[in-house]
């Protein structure tokens, strides 16, 4: 197809560079500098997609990131990208794009049948389906709703592209490279301030790129001035300009994220080693938002037909891309800006009719009529008609009140309908930063009214409606920001703008607020009047929401899904608020506004992940002994980011290897009767140091640490603010100011984060510092009755019980290397937890194995460790505890020291629910048949409870938390949480088994072996 809508001259395109591309498999051509949208329009393609809910035909509406309809799929296979905005996709040779949300084709979409179901698919129908008629019916329409949900189709396979991330700091971040943004960056850059300017476009200029050649600054064409300023900024060592970079989020303290499309415009494989995209994380002392203004659509019957576009976008395609999208054009406006579009189109060869909703017209009407435009003041388009493209409009005169149509009906054949509902400041980023907004009746839009310190708006984002106002605002914002950063900024010479066809007051003329253009039918009963194109929300949907009680602005948003699409209400938000105000009979200011949420534009998952993919997404951490474990054929399990040996199966005489159960049994018996060696390097280890370290730990744990003597250890239990168990571990006091804190393997990172958060936000007055030393120490735990004999010859530390009692720590040499040994036990046997610098870990392991080879020493894994601790009734956080478990549930109420002062979770422990007698408590379970091992997670019921059957509810007493076959006791054991469990010891219960008879059991104390703890203390 030839570029039938491309003008023979004009535009900012490279006519010498022809680019071939495909859309839905059809070969088309464009020119260098085109976007996919402009190239499609140049080829006469107006229909580009189907709507989300009703599968209505949709066309290109906007010019940039505000585009709601032209969402396409780029590429194929694993490199495919769904939901790309055609208006923001730079054309390159070989680009392949497909329309979305249609089957089997764009012009013949069977999903359009959903339009026939519109009466039963009103606003909120998603929620109403949950209310009936029953579970069976829900299964049917759940499938249908899930099939309908979503727009694009996610690619399959691993993304082949590379993404990067960067951190940056600056004095001033300028968002936007339009006139205001350029002026702000220039003023601050000349002062010496470090400036980063980020703009979504490939070249500077902002809205100037979409205007004609009649704009000037300081006597030169406006775009020439913009290019000169950009060149000057590029030459400043203190200024960095980022093009093709969208600011996605603005957070507290002027922390911003920016999404840079580095090589997307080149096409796959043409980046020359550069990443496809880059995510910036920027911390700025000051920020100036020069993000411009957005034009609003008008709400009228048939306003979603392909070929219905924003007036400013139509003008932009003409001036920037030399695309005349239509020859017979109707324009409808409530402000002056559409007149400039009409005049430009008329001069380019189109025939234009302009319907101005204002009955008193504008001074620009004379210039428009002189150019050949037919101007109809006080008129409106009551309906746009057509199939796959608008082909006619119906016009009538509108009453002075704006609530009805009067006069005769006029029908006109058109191929494009342009609409302009006024321009509103683009306050999305400002709102993200919790900036305050107020409604400006002159703009019929919200504008900034005061923001956080260090944040300013300029130009159209601040309500400027002329080029001169944008330049003045940008200069003032840049100078003020530089001064606030401590730079002595000399004032810039005044920038003088020349802007023909702008009223004397510098504005866009009087704007008439018409939130719903009256049609020939009542709202909701005739052709649909769309407010949110992307989510298929109509004016009738908003009225239904108000009738059903969802009249608060946030309720209306969620009930109808208005503004919840990827455009975050860029086009729909203001019209929705105006319609809601009219329905409630109040002002727009009284209605308020919703909150814009990041990201401002959708950011790819690849950019958010950066290099943290594959092995780098969740890096595998290895202990110094890991290679030895693998060579011995250990079975490994993943715990957090670590791999730990489950067990070490040995070779059997017949050439086979032990199974997991046999290896675990052998290792357990070795620890109980001789000695075992465990690689415990993965345990979390945190140094807490400082004058207030003991005070900090007192507040963090339920027990006391100010009374802990140097050289001694204490088991600690840490709670959440709700009083539930968070983590546990042994804390050793090395001296008055230093504590060695151990945590669970999986909880180490979270505990350190929790410590840092408390010190930085809750108790910043405490002089205490936390350092992770998990990777610094290799840990080998020597456990068993012979462990003292094995270790004694290898260390200069006196291991006698009197010199080194249970729950103490000593420092000395082990195998010739400095070590820290803890006399603690998680197995219930005599144990020494040996910590050495990680580089000595493997040597220590080999040395210990050699020393114990003639005493029955064996390595053991986590299977044996878990079984050994269960025999002793020791808990595992996350297994014997969940998000509801408190210390008393675990039999640890005695650890809670209420007399030491406040600590995390203390007040929550006094809540009535925490003091109930029927709370689940930790107990042991012994099955009547000793060899029957219960399933972990199995439910426990009373012995006289009926056997569970489908549809029958049986009261649950508790559940099994840990279950093993104990080789020490030669029978099965289990730990469980049972309601009022400690008072039930000795009672019979039963455990239902799926597909079999219940298992009879009795409740027992949770300690099955050595209940006095003599072995560990020996």
PDB file of C-alpha atoms in Angstrom, residues 53-54 114-126 128-129:
ATOM      1  CA  UNK A  53     -14.597  -5.211  26.846  1.00  0.00           C
ATOM      2  CA  UNK A  54     -16.850  -4.941  23.796  1.00  0.00           C
ATOM      3  CA  UNK A 114     -19.750  -9.003  23.274  1.00  0.00           C
ATOM      4  CA  UNK A 115     -21.346  -5.744  22.195  1.00  0.00           C
ATOM      5  CA  UNK A 116     -24.675  -7.568  21.955  1.00  0.00           C
ATOM      6  CA  UNK A 117     -24.274  -8.537  25.622  1.00  0.00           C
ATOM      7  CA  UNK A 118     -23.692  -4.945  26.723  1.00  0.00           C
ATOM      8  CA  UNK A 119     -27.006  -4.747  28.643  1.00  0.00           C
ATOM      9  CA  UNK A 120     -25.835  -7.557  30.957  1.00  0.00           C
ATOM     10  CA  UNK A 121     -22.241  -6.337  31.177  1.00  0.00           C
ATOM     11  CA  UNK A 122     -22.691  -2.984  32.954  1.00  0.00           C
ATOM     12  CA  UNK A 123     -20.277  -1.298  35.323  1.00  0.00           C
ATOM     13  CA  UNK A 124     -19.526  -3.517  38.278  1.00  0.00           C
ATOM     14  CA  UNK A 125     -20.679  -6.722  36.608  1.00  0.00           C
ATOM     15  CA  UNK A 126     -17.415  -8.351  37.680  1.00  0.00           C
ATOM     16  CA  UNK A 128     -22.033  -8.847  40.851  1.00  0.00           C
ATOM     17  CA  UNK A 129     -21.135 -12.204  39.367  1.00  0.00           C
TER      18      UNK A 129
END
